[in-house]
Structures are given as C-alpha cells and as structure tokens.
mmCIF file of C-alpha atoms in Angstrom:
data_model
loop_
_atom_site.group_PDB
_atom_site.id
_atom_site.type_symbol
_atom_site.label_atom_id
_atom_site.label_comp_id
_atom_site.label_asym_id
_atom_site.label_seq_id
_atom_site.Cartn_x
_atom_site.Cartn_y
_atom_site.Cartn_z
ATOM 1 C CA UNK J 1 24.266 26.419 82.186
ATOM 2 C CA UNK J 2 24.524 24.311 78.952
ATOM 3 C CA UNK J 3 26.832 22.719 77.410
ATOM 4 C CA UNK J 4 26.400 21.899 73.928
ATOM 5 C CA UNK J 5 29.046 20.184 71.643
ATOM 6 C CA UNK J 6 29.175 16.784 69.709
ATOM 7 C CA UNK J 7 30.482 15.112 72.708
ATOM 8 C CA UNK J 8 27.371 15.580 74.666
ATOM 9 C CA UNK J 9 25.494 12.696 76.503
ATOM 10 C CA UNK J 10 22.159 12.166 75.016
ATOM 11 C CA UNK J 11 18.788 11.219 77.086
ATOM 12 C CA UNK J 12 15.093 9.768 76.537
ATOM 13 C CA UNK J 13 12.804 10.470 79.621
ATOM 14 C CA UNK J 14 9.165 8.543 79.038
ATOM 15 C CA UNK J 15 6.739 9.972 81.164
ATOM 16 C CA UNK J 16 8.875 13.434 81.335
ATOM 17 C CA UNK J 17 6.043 16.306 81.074
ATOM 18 C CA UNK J 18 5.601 16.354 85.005
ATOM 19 C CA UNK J 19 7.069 15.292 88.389
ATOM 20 C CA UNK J 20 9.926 12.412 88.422
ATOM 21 C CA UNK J 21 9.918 13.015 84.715
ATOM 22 C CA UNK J 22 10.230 16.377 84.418
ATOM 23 C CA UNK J 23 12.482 16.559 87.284
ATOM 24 C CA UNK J 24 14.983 13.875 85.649
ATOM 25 C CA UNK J 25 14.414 16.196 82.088
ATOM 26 C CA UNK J 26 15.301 19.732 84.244
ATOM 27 C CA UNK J 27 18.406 17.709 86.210
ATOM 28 C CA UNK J 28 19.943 16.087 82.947
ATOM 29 C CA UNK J 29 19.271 19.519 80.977
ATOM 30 C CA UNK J 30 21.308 21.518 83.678
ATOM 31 C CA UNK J 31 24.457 19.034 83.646
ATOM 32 C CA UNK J 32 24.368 19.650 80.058
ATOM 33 C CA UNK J 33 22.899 16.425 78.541
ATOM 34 C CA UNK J 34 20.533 16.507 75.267
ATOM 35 C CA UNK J 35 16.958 15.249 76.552
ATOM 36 C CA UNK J 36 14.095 14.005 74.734
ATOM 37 C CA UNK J 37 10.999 14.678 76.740
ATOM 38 C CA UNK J 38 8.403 11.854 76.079
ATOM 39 C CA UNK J 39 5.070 12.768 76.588
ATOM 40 C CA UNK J 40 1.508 11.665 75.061
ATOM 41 C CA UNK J 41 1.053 13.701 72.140
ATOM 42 C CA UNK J 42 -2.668 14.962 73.453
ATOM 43 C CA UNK J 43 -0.789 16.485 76.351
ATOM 44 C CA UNK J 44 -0.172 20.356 76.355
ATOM 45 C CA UNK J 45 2.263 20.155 79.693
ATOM 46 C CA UNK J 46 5.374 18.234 77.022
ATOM 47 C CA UNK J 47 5.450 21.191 74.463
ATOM 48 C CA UNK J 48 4.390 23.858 77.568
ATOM 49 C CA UNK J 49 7.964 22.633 79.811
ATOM 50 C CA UNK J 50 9.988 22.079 77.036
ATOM 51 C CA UNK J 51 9.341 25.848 75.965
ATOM 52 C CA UNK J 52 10.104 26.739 79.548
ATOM 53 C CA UNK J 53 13.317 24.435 79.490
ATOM 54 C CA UNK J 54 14.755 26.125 75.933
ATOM 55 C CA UNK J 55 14.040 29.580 77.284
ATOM 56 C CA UNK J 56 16.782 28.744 79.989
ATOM 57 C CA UNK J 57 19.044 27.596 77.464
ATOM 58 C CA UNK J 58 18.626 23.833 77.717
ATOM 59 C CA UNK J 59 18.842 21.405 74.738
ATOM 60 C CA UNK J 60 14.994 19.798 75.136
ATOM 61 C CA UNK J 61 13.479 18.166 72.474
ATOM 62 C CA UNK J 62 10.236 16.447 72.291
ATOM 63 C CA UNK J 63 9.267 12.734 71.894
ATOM 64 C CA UNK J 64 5.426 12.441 71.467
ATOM 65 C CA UNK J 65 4.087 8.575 72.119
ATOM 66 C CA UNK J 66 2.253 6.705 74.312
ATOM 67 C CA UNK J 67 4.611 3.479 76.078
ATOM 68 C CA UNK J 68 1.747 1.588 76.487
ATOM 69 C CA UNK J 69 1.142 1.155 72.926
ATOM 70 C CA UNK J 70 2.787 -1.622 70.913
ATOM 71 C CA UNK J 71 4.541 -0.048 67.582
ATOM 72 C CA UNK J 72 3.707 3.814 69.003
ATOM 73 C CA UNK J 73 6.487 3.003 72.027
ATOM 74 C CA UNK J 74 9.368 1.662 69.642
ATOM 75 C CA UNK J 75 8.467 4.418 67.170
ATOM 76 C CA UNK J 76 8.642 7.353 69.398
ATOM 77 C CA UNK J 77 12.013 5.775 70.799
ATOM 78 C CA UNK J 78 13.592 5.652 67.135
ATOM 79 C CA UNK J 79 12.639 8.596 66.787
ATOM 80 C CA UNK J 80 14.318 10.239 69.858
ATOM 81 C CA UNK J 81 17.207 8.461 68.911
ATOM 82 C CA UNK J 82 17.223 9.436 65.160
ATOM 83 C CA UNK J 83 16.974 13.282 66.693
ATOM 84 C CA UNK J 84 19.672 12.998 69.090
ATOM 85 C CA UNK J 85 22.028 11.121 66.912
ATOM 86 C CA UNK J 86 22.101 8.310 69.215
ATOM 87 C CA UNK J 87 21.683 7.296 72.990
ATOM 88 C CA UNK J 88 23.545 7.343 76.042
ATOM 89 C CA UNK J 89 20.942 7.361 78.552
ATOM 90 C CA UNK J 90 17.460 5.975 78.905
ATOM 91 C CA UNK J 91 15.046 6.864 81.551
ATOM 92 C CA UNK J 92 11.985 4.614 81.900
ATOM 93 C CA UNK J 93 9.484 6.349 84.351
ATOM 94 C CA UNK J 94 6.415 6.967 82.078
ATOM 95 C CA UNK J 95 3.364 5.612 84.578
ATOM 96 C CA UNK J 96 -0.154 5.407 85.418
ATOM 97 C CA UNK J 97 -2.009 4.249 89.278
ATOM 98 C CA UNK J 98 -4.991 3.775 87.421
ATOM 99 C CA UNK J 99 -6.892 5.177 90.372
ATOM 100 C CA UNK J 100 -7.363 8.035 91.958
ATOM 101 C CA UNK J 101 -8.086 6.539 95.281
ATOM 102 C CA UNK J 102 -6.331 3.129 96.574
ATOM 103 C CA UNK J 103 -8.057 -0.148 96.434
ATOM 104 C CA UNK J 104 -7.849 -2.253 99.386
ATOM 105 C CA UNK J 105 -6.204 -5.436 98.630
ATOM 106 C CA UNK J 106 -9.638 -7.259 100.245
ATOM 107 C CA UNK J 107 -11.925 -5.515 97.200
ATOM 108 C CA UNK J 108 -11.711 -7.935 94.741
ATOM 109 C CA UNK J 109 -14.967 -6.432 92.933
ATOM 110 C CA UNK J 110 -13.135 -3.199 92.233
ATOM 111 C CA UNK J 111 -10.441 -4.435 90.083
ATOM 112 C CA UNK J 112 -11.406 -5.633 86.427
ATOM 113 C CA UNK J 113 -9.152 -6.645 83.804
ATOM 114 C CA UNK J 114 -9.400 -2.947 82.646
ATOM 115 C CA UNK J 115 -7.439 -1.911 85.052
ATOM 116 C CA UNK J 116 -4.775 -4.823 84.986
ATOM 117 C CA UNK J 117 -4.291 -4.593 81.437
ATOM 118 C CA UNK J 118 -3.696 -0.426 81.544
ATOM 119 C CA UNK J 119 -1.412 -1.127 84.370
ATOM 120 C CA UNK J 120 0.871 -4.147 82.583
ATOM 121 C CA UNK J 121 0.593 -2.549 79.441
ATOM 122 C CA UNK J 122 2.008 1.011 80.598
ATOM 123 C CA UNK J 123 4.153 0.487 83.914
ATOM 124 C CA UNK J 124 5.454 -2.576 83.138
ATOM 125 C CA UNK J 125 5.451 -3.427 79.637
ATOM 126 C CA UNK J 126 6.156 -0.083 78.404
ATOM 127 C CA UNK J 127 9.432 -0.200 80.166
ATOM 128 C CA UNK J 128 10.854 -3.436 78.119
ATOM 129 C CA UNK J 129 9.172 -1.774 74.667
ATOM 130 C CA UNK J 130 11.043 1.178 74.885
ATOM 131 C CA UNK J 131 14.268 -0.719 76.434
ATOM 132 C CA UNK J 132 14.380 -3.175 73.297
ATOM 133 C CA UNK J 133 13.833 -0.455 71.047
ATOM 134 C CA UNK J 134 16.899 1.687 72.928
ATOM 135 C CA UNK J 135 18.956 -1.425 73.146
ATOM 136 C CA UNK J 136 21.256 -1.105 69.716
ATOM 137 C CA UNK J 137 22.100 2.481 70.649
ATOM 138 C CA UNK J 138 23.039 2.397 74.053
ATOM 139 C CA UNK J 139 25.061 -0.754 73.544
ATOM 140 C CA UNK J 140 26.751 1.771 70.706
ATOM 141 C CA UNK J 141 27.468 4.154 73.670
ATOM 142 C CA UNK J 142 28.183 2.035 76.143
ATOM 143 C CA UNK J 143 24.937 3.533 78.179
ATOM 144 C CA UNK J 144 22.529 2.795 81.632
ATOM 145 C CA UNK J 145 18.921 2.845 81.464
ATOM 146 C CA UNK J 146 16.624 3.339 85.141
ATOM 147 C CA UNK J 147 13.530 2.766 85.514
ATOM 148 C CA UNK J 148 11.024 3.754 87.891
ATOM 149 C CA UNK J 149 9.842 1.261 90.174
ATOM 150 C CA UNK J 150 8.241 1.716 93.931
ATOM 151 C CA UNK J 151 7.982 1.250 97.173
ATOM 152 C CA UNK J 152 4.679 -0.985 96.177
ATOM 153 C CA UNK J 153 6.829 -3.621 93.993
ATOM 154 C CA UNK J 154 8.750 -4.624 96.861
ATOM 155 C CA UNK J 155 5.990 -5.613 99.623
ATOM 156 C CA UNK J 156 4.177 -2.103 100.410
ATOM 157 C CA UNK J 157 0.133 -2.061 99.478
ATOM 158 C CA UNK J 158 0.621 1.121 96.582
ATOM 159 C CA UNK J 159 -2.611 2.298 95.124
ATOM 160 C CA UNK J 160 -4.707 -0.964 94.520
ATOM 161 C CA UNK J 161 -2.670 -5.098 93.522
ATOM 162 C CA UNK J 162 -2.221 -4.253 90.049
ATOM 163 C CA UNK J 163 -0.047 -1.252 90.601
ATOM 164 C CA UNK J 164 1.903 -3.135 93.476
ATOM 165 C CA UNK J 165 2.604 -6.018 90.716
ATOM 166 C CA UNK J 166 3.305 -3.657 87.498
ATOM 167 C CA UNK J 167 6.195 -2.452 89.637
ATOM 168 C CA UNK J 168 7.189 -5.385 91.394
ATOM 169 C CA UNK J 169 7.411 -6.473 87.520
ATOM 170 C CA UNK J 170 9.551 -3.821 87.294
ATOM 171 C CA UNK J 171 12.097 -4.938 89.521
ATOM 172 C CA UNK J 172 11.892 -8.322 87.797
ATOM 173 C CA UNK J 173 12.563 -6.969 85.071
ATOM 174 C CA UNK J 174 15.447 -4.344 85.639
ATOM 175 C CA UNK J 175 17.735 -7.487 86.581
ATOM 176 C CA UNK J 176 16.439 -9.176 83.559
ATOM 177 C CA UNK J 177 17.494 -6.340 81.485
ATOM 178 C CA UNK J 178 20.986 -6.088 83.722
ATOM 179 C CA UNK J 179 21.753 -9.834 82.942
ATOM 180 C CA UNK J 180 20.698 -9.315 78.869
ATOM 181 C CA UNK J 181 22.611 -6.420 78.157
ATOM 182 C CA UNK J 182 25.603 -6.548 80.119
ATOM 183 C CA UNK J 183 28.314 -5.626 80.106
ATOM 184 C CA UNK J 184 27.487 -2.924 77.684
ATOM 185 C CA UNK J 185 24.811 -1.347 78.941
ATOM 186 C CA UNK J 186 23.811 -0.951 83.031
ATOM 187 C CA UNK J 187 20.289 -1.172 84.216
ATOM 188 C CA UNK J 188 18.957 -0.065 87.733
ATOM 189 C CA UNK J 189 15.771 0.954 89.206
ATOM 190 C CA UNK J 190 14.657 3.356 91.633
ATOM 191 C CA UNK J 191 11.658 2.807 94.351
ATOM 192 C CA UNK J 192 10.253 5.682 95.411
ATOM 193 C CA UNK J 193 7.750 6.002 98.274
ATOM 194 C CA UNK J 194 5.399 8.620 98.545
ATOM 195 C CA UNK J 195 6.391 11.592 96.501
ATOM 196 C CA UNK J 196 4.993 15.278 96.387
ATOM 197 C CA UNK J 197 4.099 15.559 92.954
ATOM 198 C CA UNK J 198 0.742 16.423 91.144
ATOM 199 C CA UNK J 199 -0.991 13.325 91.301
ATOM 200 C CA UNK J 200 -0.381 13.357 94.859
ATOM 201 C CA UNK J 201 -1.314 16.717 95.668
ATOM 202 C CA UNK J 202 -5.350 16.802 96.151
ATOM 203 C CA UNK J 203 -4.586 13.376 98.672
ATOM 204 C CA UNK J 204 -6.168 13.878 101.985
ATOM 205 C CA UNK J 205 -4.071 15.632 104.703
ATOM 206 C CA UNK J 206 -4.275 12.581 106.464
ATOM 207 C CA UNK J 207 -3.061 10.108 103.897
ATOM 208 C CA UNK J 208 0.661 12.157 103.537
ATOM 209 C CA UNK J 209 0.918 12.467 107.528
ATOM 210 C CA UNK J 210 0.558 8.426 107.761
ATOM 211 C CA UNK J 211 3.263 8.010 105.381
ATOM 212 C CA UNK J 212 5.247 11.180 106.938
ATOM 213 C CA UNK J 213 5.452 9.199 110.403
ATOM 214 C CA UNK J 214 6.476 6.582 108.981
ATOM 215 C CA UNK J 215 9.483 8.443 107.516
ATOM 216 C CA UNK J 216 12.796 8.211 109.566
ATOM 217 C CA UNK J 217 13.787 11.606 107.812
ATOM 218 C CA UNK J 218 11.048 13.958 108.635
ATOM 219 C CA UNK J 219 9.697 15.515 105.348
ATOM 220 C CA UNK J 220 7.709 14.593 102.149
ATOM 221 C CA UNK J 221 10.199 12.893 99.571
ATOM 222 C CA UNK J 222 10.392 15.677 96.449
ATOM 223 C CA UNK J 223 10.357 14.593 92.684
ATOM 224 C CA UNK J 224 14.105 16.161 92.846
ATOM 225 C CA UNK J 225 15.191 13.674 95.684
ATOM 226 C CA UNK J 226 14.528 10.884 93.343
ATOM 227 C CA UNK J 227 15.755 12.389 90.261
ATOM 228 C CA UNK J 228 19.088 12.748 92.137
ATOM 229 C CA UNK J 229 19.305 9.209 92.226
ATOM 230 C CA UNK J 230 18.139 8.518 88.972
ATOM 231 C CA UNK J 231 20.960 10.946 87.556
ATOM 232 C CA UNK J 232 23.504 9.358 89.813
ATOM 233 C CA UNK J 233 22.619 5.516 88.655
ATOM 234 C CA UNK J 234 22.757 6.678 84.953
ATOM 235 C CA UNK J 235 25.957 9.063 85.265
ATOM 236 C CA UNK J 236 27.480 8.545 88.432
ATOM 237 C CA UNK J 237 27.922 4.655 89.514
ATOM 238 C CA UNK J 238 30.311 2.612 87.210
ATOM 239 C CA UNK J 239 29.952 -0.281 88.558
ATOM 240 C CA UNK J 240 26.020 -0.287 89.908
ATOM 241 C CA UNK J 241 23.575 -2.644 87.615
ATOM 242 C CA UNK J 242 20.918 -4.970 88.291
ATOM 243 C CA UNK J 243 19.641 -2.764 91.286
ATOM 244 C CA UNK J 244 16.756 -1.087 92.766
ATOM 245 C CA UNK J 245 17.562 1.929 95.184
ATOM 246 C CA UNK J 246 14.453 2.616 97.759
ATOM 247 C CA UNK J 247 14.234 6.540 97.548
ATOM 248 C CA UNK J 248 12.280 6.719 100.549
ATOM 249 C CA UNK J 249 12.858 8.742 103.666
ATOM 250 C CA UNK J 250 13.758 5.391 105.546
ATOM 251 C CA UNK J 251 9.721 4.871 105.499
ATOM 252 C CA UNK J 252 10.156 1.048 104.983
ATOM 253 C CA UNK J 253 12.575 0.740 107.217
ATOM 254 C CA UNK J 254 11.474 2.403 110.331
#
C-alpha cells in the first residue's frame, strides 16, 4: 500500500541498492514514506530495485553519489532533498569492509593506508558529509537520522581494525551528532552483528555457524530484523537520541 499526499514523510537511504539499505528503502516505501535510494551511479542494482519498488506502487526515487566523496556526498544529498521537497528522515548505512576475507588483528602487513583511508572516508566520514548536508532540512521537519554502525565498533574483531574503528567512529559520532542537533533533530545508531545479506553470502559454512552459536536466539539475523529497528528509531521512539541499539541475536551477550 501507498500513501501519497503532501503530508508524507520524506527519506534518504545511502547505501540503499541492496541488503540493510534496500531493506530500510522496501520498509519506509510500504508505510508510505517518499524514499530516495542512494546508490553509486555505476551501479545497475539502484535503477534495477527502484523499478521493482514503483511497479508495486511505491514512491522511490533515485539519488546517484558516492558518500565517500567530498562535494559528490553533499551534492547527491541536495539533491534528494530538492526532489522530495524536503527531509524528514535520513538513513546513513552506505558501507564498505574493504575485504573480502577478515584480517586478523596480529597482521599488521595486510593493512595499508589504502584500506584505512577507503574505510574513514566511506563508513565513517560519509556519514557526517551527508548528515551536515541533511542538517537544515531535517531541523525544518523536526526529523531523526540512524546510522549504521556494528557489532565491530563496540569491542567485536569485524572484518580487519579499520572496519572495527570506522564504526566504532560511528558511534562516536552518532552522540556527537545527538548533542549538535538537538533538540530538533534525533540521532541513533544501530549495531548489527552478522547479517544474511549478499556480501555475506559466499562466507564459509563455518564462519556463519561460529557466529550462529554464539547467538542466544537461534537463527541468522535478516537485513529486515535490522531495518525494523532502523524504522522504529526514525518513526517510532520520541524520546530515543544519542543511542546505538545492538541488533544482534543476543550474540554479544551470551
């Protein structure tokens, strides 16, 4: 179902062509909000969902950019905006690992300043570009923004030390952004363990079981599970800000 009127929320999702992302886009879109998908503009899977979405009747638009790039970010953001007609809710989740496979902590050699900068630049930095750039309209609306931290930003390994700081920068950051905008705007994170999406898909067998025994509820978190809780922190919780919700399983605390 859609709803579509001049009284509908509006919503930028970075990073929204596949898993969290898209998930967030397809949960927004079906509680009647206006989305702009971000997606890099080189990637056929933004235009290829958002086709899928408006043939169910959803109000999807598309915001080509890339987060980690200064100017490109805040361009693509004024953009959305400009095409919605302002901003109620910002989703920050756009994000890279970097690697395919994890880096021990102990293998210094294997992380260059390649890989940090990537990381910084597009899981970390990305998320206060396109949050300064969203600012002015979602004070105007009186919005939330989340962003998408993990499991790895607050003391788990993740997929190599860069990753685990980008999104321990994250968290840092989210109650930065709490403090600067209140009481205007909210800002919350969520930390999601391991999730069955794409990139996580060709991982060995034995690499989801470890994390799956770890779990106190016994199955693979989905991207929908955390894009529940994303939808809830932006629509749902009044008087949440400055937090980061563990969607997890109970893995870190079993």
């Amino acid at each position: 179902m859609t709803i579509q009127s001049d009284k509908a929320k509006t919503a930028l999702v970075t990073g929204g062509a596949s898993g969290i992302g898209l998930a967030s886009v397809t949960l927004l879109a079906q509680q009647g909000v206006r989305v702009a998908m971000n997606h890099l503009e080189d990637d056929p899977q933004g235009p290829e969902q958002i086709e899928k979405l408006r043939a169910q009747g959803f109000d999807v638009i598309s915001a080509p950019g890339n987060v980690s790039v200064p100017g490109n970010a805040e361009a693509m953001v004024d953009t959305a905006i400009s095409k919605l007609g302002g901003l109620d809710y910002l989703v920050n989740n756009a994000g890279i690992a970097g690697t395919r496979d994890p880096i021990p902590a102990s293998e210094l050699d294997r992380i260059d300043e390649d890989l940090w900068m990537a990381l910084l630049n597009t899981n970390l930095i990305g998320v206060f570009r396109c949050s300064k750039a969203a600012a002015a309209a979602l004070r105007a609306s009186g919005g939330a923004i989340v962003n998408t931290a993990s499991t790895a930003g607050i003391g788990l390994q993740g997929s190599s030390t860069p990753y685990a700081a980008s999104k321990a920068g994250v968290v840092s950051v989210t109650r930065s952004l709490a403090r600067g905008l209140a009481p205007d705007v909210r800002v919350n994170a969520v930390a999601p363990g391991q999730v069955a999406t794409p990139w996580t898909a060709s991982w060995p067998e034995e690499r989801k079981q470890m994390a799956l025994n770890k779990m106190l509820i016994k199955r693979h978190v989905q991207a929908e599970d955390v894009a529940q809780t994303i939808v809830y922190l932006l629509t749902g919780a009044p008087m949440i800000t400055g937090q980061t919700i563990v969607v997890d399983g109970g893995m870190t605390v079993s």
